[in-house]
Each structure stands twice: as structure tokens, then as C-alpha cells.
PDB file of C-alpha atoms in Angstrom:
ATOM      1  CA  MET A   1       8.039 -27.955 -21.951  1.00 42.00           C
ATOM      2  CA  GLU A   2       7.153 -27.378 -18.285  1.00 53.00           C
ATOM      3  CA  THR A   3       9.164 -24.131 -18.153  1.00 55.00           C
ATOM      4  CA  GLY A   4       7.252 -22.647 -21.094  1.00 61.00           C
ATOM      5  CA  ASN A   5       3.934 -23.423 -19.412  1.00 82.00           C
ATOM      6  CA  ASN A   6       5.155 -21.857 -16.167  1.00 88.00           C
ATOM      7  CA  LEU A   7       6.248 -18.699 -17.962  1.00 86.00           C
ATOM      8  CA  ASP A   8       2.948 -18.558 -19.863  1.00 90.00           C
ATOM      9  CA  GLY A   9       1.067 -18.872 -16.587  1.00 91.00           C
ATOM     10  CA  ILE A  10       3.200 -16.158 -14.995  1.00 90.00           C
ATOM     11  CA  ARG A  11       2.567 -13.876 -17.966  1.00 93.00           C
ATOM     12  CA  LYS A  12      -1.200 -14.433 -17.860  1.00 94.00           C
ATOM     13  CA  LEU A  13      -1.475 -13.994 -14.099  1.00 94.00           C
ATOM     14  CA  GLY A  14       0.854 -10.990 -14.284  1.00 94.00           C
ATOM     15  CA  GLY A  15      -1.518  -9.372 -16.793  1.00 95.00           C
ATOM     16  CA  VAL A  16      -4.556 -10.009 -14.605  1.00 96.00           C
ATOM     17  CA  LEU A  17      -2.870  -8.732 -11.441  1.00 96.00           C
ATOM     18  CA  GLU A  18      -1.517  -5.705 -13.302  1.00 97.00           C
ATOM     19  CA  ARG A  19      -5.096  -4.689 -14.121  1.00 97.00           C
ATOM     20  CA  VAL A  20      -6.310  -5.434 -10.571  1.00 97.00           C
ATOM     21  CA  CYS A  21      -3.588  -3.191  -9.134  1.00 97.00           C
ATOM     22  CA  LEU A  22      -4.479  -0.425 -11.576  1.00 97.00           C
ATOM     23  CA  VAL A  23      -8.173  -0.588 -10.667  1.00 97.00           C
ATOM     24  CA  GLY A  24      -7.283  -0.571  -6.971  1.00 97.00           C
ATOM     25  CA  ALA A  25      -4.917   2.385  -7.359  1.00 97.00           C
ATOM     26  CA  VAL A  26      -7.485   4.382  -9.317  1.00 97.00           C
ATOM     27  CA  ALA A  27     -10.205   3.613  -6.737  1.00 97.00           C
ATOM     28  CA  VAL A  28      -8.346   4.452  -3.510  1.00 97.00           C
ATOM     29  CA  VAL A  29      -8.820   8.230  -3.403  1.00 97.00           C
ATOM     30  CA  PRO A  30     -12.392   8.360  -4.794  1.00 98.00           C
ATOM     31  CA  LEU A  31     -13.571   5.648  -2.376  1.00 97.00           C
ATOM     32  CA  ALA A  32     -12.046   7.478   0.594  1.00 97.00           C
ATOM     33  CA  ALA A  33     -13.626  10.740  -0.582  1.00 98.00           C
ATOM     34  CA  LEU A  34     -16.984   9.029  -1.019  1.00 97.00           C
ATOM     35  CA  TYR A  35     -16.782   7.507   2.473  1.00 97.00           C
ATOM     36  CA  TRP A  36     -16.115  10.838   4.161  1.00 97.00           C
ATOM     37  CA  ALA A  37     -18.623  12.715   1.996  1.00 97.00           C
ATOM     38  CA  ALA A  38     -21.362  10.214   2.897  1.00 96.00           C
ATOM     39  CA  PHE A  39     -20.171   9.607   6.470  1.00 96.00           C
ATOM     40  CA  ASN A  40     -23.233  11.069   8.202  1.00 95.00           C
ATOM     41  CA  SER A  41     -25.554   8.858   6.097  1.00 95.00           C
ATOM     42  CA  LEU A  42     -23.702   5.586   6.580  1.00 95.00           C
ATOM     43  CA  PRO A  43     -24.870   2.765   8.864  1.00 94.00           C
ATOM     44  CA  PRO A  44     -23.516   2.982  12.434  1.00 92.00           C
ATOM     45  CA  ASP A  45     -21.327  -0.105  12.066  1.00 93.00           C
ATOM     46  CA  MET A  46     -19.390   1.700   9.285  1.00 93.00           C
ATOM     47  CA  THR A  47     -18.802   4.818  11.400  1.00 92.00           C
ATOM     48  CA  ALA A  48     -18.407   3.403  14.904  1.00 90.00           C
ATOM     49  CA  SER A  49     -14.636   3.904  15.219  1.00 86.00           C
ATOM     50  CA  ALA A  50     -14.921   7.612  14.401  1.00 87.00           C
ATOM     51  CA  VAL A  51     -18.142   8.261  16.304  1.00 86.00           C
ATOM     52  CA  LYS A  52     -16.741   6.882  19.574  1.00 87.00           C
ATOM     53  CA  LEU A  53     -14.095   9.646  19.551  1.00 87.00           C
ATOM     54  CA  ALA A  54     -16.327  12.552  18.529  1.00 88.00           C
ATOM     55  CA  VAL A  55     -18.878  14.226  20.825  1.00 86.00           C
ATOM     56  CA  SER A  56     -21.521  13.918  18.093  1.00 87.00           C
ATOM     57  CA  SER A  57     -22.327  11.096  15.702  1.00 88.00           C
ATOM     58  CA  VAL A  58     -22.864  13.726  12.981  1.00 92.00           C
ATOM     59  CA  LEU A  59     -19.596  15.261  11.854  1.00 94.00           C
ATOM     60  CA  PRO A  60     -19.527  18.731  10.287  1.00 95.00           C
ATOM     61  CA  ALA A  61     -18.206  18.974   6.723  1.00 96.00           C
ATOM     62  CA  TRP A  62     -14.932  20.618   7.794  1.00 96.00           C
ATOM     63  CA  VAL A  63     -14.214  17.766  10.244  1.00 96.00           C
ATOM     64  CA  ARG A  64     -14.982  15.187   7.567  1.00 96.00           C
ATOM     65  CA  LEU A  65     -12.572  17.039   5.265  1.00 97.00           C
ATOM     66  CA  LEU A  66      -9.863  16.854   7.954  1.00 97.00           C
ATOM     67  CA  CYS A  67     -10.600  13.139   8.396  1.00 96.00           C
ATOM     68  CA  PHE A  68     -10.363  12.632   4.633  1.00 98.00           C
ATOM     69  CA  LEU A  69      -6.996  14.428   4.558  1.00 98.00           C
ATOM     70  CA  ALA A  70      -5.735  12.297   7.456  1.00 97.00           C
ATOM     71  CA  SER A  71      -6.891   9.161   5.647  1.00 97.00           C
ATOM     72  CA  MET A  72      -4.914  10.239   2.576  1.00 98.00           C
ATOM     73  CA  VAL A  73      -1.628   9.632   4.408  1.00 97.00           C
ATOM     74  CA  PRO A  74      -1.941   5.813   4.387  1.00 97.00           C
ATOM     75  CA  ALA A  75      -4.142   5.872   1.261  1.00 97.00           C
ATOM     76  CA  VAL A  76      -1.440   7.528  -0.845  1.00 97.00           C
ATOM     77  CA  ALA A  77       1.160   5.113   0.519  1.00 97.00           C
ATOM     78  CA  PHE A  78      -1.168   2.231  -0.397  1.00 97.00           C
ATOM     79  CA  LEU A  79      -1.719   3.754  -3.849  1.00 97.00           C
ATOM     80  CA  VAL A  80       2.052   3.974  -4.423  1.00 97.00           C
ATOM     81  CA  THR A  81       2.406   0.355  -3.277  1.00 97.00           C
ATOM     82  CA  LEU A  82      -0.282  -0.724  -5.739  1.00 98.00           C
ATOM     83  CA  LEU A  83       1.442   1.162  -8.557  1.00 98.00           C
ATOM     84  CA  ARG A  84       4.768  -0.474  -7.710  1.00 97.00           C
ATOM     85  CA  LEU A  85       3.035  -3.867  -7.680  1.00 97.00           C
ATOM     86  CA  ARG A  86       1.448  -3.026 -11.013  1.00 97.00           C
ATOM     87  CA  HIS A  87       4.872  -2.314 -12.469  1.00 97.00           C
ATOM     88  CA  LEU A  88       6.183  -5.611 -11.122  1.00 95.00           C
ATOM     89  CA  PHE A  89       3.253  -7.494 -12.654  1.00 96.00           C
ATOM     90  CA  THR A  90       3.822  -5.661 -15.942  1.00 96.00           C
ATOM     91  CA  LEU A  91       7.364  -7.019 -15.952  1.00 95.00           C
ATOM     92  CA  TYR A  92       6.015 -10.508 -15.236  1.00 93.00           C
ATOM     93  CA  LYS A  93       3.486 -10.118 -18.039  1.00 94.00           C
ATOM     94  CA  GLU A  94       6.386  -9.289 -20.366  1.00 93.00           C
ATOM     95  CA  GLY A  95       8.262 -12.394 -19.178  1.00 89.00           C
ATOM     96  CA  SER A  96      10.882 -10.446 -17.226  1.00 87.00           C
ATOM     97  CA  ILE A  97      11.493 -12.503 -14.090  1.00 82.00           C
ATOM     98  CA  PHE A  98      15.108 -12.051 -12.933  1.00 79.00           C
ATOM     99  CA  SER A  99      16.164  -8.952 -14.852  1.00 86.00           C
ATOM    100  CA  LEU A 100      17.772  -5.910 -13.290  1.00 89.00           C
ATOM    101  CA  ALA A 101      14.526  -3.986 -13.907  1.00 92.00           C
ATOM    102  CA  ASN A 102      12.651  -6.655 -11.955  1.00 90.00           C
ATOM    103  CA  VAL A 103      15.095  -6.475  -9.040  1.00 90.00           C
ATOM    104  CA  VAL A 104      14.914  -2.666  -8.936  1.00 92.00           C
ATOM    105  CA  CYS A 105      11.118  -2.799  -9.102  1.00 94.00           C
ATOM    106  CA  PHE A 106      10.955  -5.326  -6.266  1.00 91.00           C
ATOM    107  CA  ARG A 107      13.290  -3.180  -4.159  1.00 92.00           C
ATOM    108  CA  ARG A 108      11.046  -0.148  -4.770  1.00 95.00           C
ATOM    109  CA  LEU A 109       8.033  -2.239  -3.796  1.00 95.00           C
ATOM    110  CA  ALA A 110       9.756  -3.122  -0.504  1.00 94.00           C
ATOM    111  CA  LYS A 111      10.356   0.579   0.190  1.00 94.00           C
ATOM    112  CA  ALA A 112       6.732   1.395  -0.644  1.00 96.00           C
ATOM    113  CA  LEU A 113       5.585  -1.276   1.823  1.00 95.00           C
ATOM    114  CA  LEU A 114       7.827   0.249   4.469  1.00 94.00           C
ATOM    115  CA  TRP A 115       6.405   3.734   3.837  1.00 95.00           C
ATOM    116  CA  TRP A 116       2.892   2.325   3.945  1.00 95.00           C
ATOM    117  CA  ALA A 117       3.627   0.903   7.408  1.00 93.00           C
ATOM    118  CA  VAL A 118       4.995   4.269   8.578  1.00 93.00           C
ATOM    119  CA  ALA A 119       1.974   6.058   7.079  1.00 96.00           C
ATOM    120  CA  THR A 120      -0.451   3.808   8.960  1.00 94.00           C
ATOM    121  CA  ILE A 121       1.326   4.699  12.194  1.00 93.00           C
ATOM    122  CA  LEU A 122       1.117   8.427  11.381  1.00 94.00           C
ATOM    123  CA  TYR A 123      -2.573   8.076  10.540  1.00 94.00           C
ATOM    124  CA  THR A 124      -3.580   7.224  14.116  1.00 92.00           C
ATOM    125  CA  PRO A 125      -2.652  10.580  15.705  1.00 94.00           C
ATOM    126  CA  LEU A 126      -3.737  12.562  12.636  1.00 95.00           C
ATOM    127  CA  PHE A 127      -7.132  10.878  12.596  1.00 94.00           C
ATOM    128  CA  GLY A 128      -7.599  11.355  16.339  1.00 93.00           C
ATOM    129  CA  LEU A 129      -6.952  15.075  15.997  1.00 93.00           C
ATOM    130  CA  ALA A 130      -9.127  15.382  12.887  1.00 94.00           C
ATOM    131  CA  VAL A 131     -12.179  13.531  14.189  1.00 93.00           C
ATOM    132  CA  THR A 132     -12.118  15.386  17.515  1.00 93.00           C
ATOM    133  CA  ALA A 133     -11.438  18.817  16.005  1.00 92.00           C
ATOM    134  CA  ALA A 134     -15.039  19.931  16.677  1.00 90.00           C
ATOM    135  CA  ASN A 135     -15.002  18.628  20.242  1.00 88.00           C
ATOM    136  CA  PRO A 136     -15.028  21.243  23.004  1.00 88.00           C
ATOM    137  CA  PRO A 137     -11.710  22.243  24.632  1.00 87.00           C
ATOM    138  CA  GLY A 138     -10.215  19.446  26.679  1.00 84.00           C
ATOM    139  CA  ARG A 139     -11.987  16.757  24.615  1.00 83.00           C
ATOM    140  CA  HIS A 140      -9.477  16.538  21.746  1.00 82.00           C
ATOM    141  CA  ILE A 141      -7.664  13.226  21.387  1.00 83.00           C
ATOM    142  CA  LEU A 142      -4.087  12.589  20.356  1.00 83.00           C
ATOM    143  CA  SER A 143      -3.326   8.899  20.221  1.00 86.00           C
ATOM    144  CA  LEU A 144      -0.459   6.843  18.941  1.00 85.00           C
ATOM    145  CA  GLY A 145      -0.405   3.125  18.473  1.00 83.00           C
ATOM    146  CA  ILE A 146       1.372   0.349  16.717  1.00 88.00           C
ATOM    147  CA  GLY A 147      -0.709  -2.736  16.198  1.00 89.00           C
ATOM    148  CA  THR A 148      -0.449  -6.060  14.456  1.00 92.00           C
ATOM    149  CA  SER A 149      -1.260  -4.595  11.025  1.00 90.00           C
ATOM    150  CA  GLU A 150       1.631  -2.132  11.218  1.00 90.00           C
ATOM    151  CA  LEU A 151       3.972  -4.831  12.492  1.00 93.00           C
ATOM    152  CA  ALA A 152       2.786  -7.173   9.732  1.00 94.00           C
ATOM    153  CA  LEU A 153       3.481  -4.486   7.106  1.00 92.00           C
ATOM    154  CA  PHE A 154       6.975  -3.934   8.512  1.00 92.00           C
ATOM    155  CA  PHE A 155       7.575  -7.688   8.438  1.00 95.00           C
ATOM    156  CA  VAL A 156       6.339  -8.024   4.828  1.00 94.00           C
ATOM    157  CA  ALA A 157       8.525  -5.057   3.826  1.00 92.00           C
ATOM    158  CA  ALA A 158      11.565  -6.697   5.465  1.00 93.00           C
ATOM    159  CA  VAL A 159      10.813  -9.975   3.677  1.00 94.00           C
ATOM    160  CA  ALA A 160      10.514  -8.087   0.377  1.00 92.00           C
ATOM    161  CA  VAL A 161      13.907  -6.435   0.976  1.00 90.00           C
ATOM    162  CA  VAL A 162      15.509  -9.840   1.555  1.00 93.00           C
ATOM    163  CA  ILE A 163      13.804 -11.326  -1.525  1.00 91.00           C
ATOM    164  CA  SER A 164      14.976  -8.408  -3.662  1.00 88.00           C
ATOM    165  CA  ARG A 165      18.554  -9.022  -2.509  1.00 90.00           C
ATOM    166  CA  VAL A 166      18.266 -12.737  -3.253  1.00 91.00           C
ATOM    167  CA  MET A 167      16.836 -11.930  -6.685  1.00 88.00           C
ATOM    168  CA  ASP A 168      19.696  -9.504  -7.353  1.00 89.00           C
ATOM    169  CA  GLU A 169      22.252 -12.136  -6.355  1.00 90.00           C
ATOM    170  CA  ALA A 170      20.544 -14.736  -8.602  1.00 87.00           C
ATOM    171  CA  ARG A 171      20.553 -12.243 -11.469  1.00 85.00           C
ATOM    172  CA  ARG A 172      24.232 -11.444 -10.908  1.00 87.00           C
ATOM    173  CA  LEU A 173      25.188 -15.136 -10.801  1.00 87.00           C
ATOM    174  CA  ASP A 174      23.167 -15.798 -13.960  1.00 81.00           C
ATOM    175  CA  GLU A 175      24.960 -12.949 -15.757  1.00 82.00           C
ATOM    176  CA  GLU A 176      28.358 -14.273 -14.613  1.00 83.00           C
ATOM    177  CA  GLN A 177      27.485 -17.772 -15.800  1.00 83.00           C
ATOM    178  CA  ALA A 178      26.354 -16.431 -19.174  1.00 79.00           C
ATOM    179  CA  LEU A 179      29.724 -14.673 -19.608  1.00 79.00           C
ATOM    180  CA  THR A 180      31.734 -17.770 -18.640  1.00 78.00           C
ATOM    181  CA  VAL A 181      33.027 -19.659 -21.665  1.00 63.00           C
TER     182      VAL A 181
END
């Protein structure tokens, strides 16, 4: 009886999280576009990281467009990660826990997490160049950095790879046991 309740709970939560991931994926690009479109009207605490690099606290439209494009690098990687998560939660909603489709989906999620980490690293120099594009010669900034968030994403991606391999082994053993007479 306990197993049925667990599976029911997984299905329900899978359905909720599937919808949350969809909403998040649909919102990523419009929210980034809205941020950069409204940048010059936002409170200073929301623009401080960009303003400290630029010579002016008001960014021209073409610079904001460059900043938006730079922000799309990690945003698209995040969007793909959310869509992969959505697919995983769809499988859970359908009651598919240790199927081959589930293992493949989890492996793809791990790769998406890895690409998201790489994209966040690429964002730093792209953003620096974009936000300082209107600066006078000699005042452009090219920076590169790897911080705790990038390292955390790499770690989570590595954990997801290991979990996907464990899940695949569990699935394989379950199939072998089912074929044993």
C-alpha cells in the first residue's frame, strides 16, 4: 500500500513541477528582454553591477541590446535545462521512474546543467564587453571569472551524471531480473 501512495505522490508532484518548469522556461527570455528594455528606469540596486562598469548610469539602447544578447547565453542554457527538467517531471507524472526514457532524460539533464555552467562562464566576458561598448577607448572591460555558482553548477552536473549511471544500472538489473525464470 505504501508503494502506491509514494507513486501517487511522485505523479502529483511531477505534474506540479512540470508546469513550474514550463512557466519558468516560457518566462526566461521575456523577463530578460523586459529587464534590459527598462534598465534605465530601474532602481539603482537592480542595475548596480552593470552601472559600475559603464561610464554612464544610463545605457544607450544599442548597449542594452548587446547586454540582452550576452544575457541570452546563460538564459538559453537555463531554458534548455528547465525544458529537460520538465520532460523528466512529465515522465514522473506518467509513473515512469526507472525506464530507459527516464535514464536518457536524466542524462540529457546532466548535460544541460554542464552547458549552463559553461554558459555562465562565457557570460562574464561577453557582458563586460557589452556593457562597456559605449565607453571611450581604453575603458572597455574584458573579464573572466569562475565563482562559486559556476563551480556549484559543475558539481550538480557531475552528481546528475553519476545518478543517471546508477539509474541506468538499476534499470538494467531490473530488466535482467525480470527475464530470469
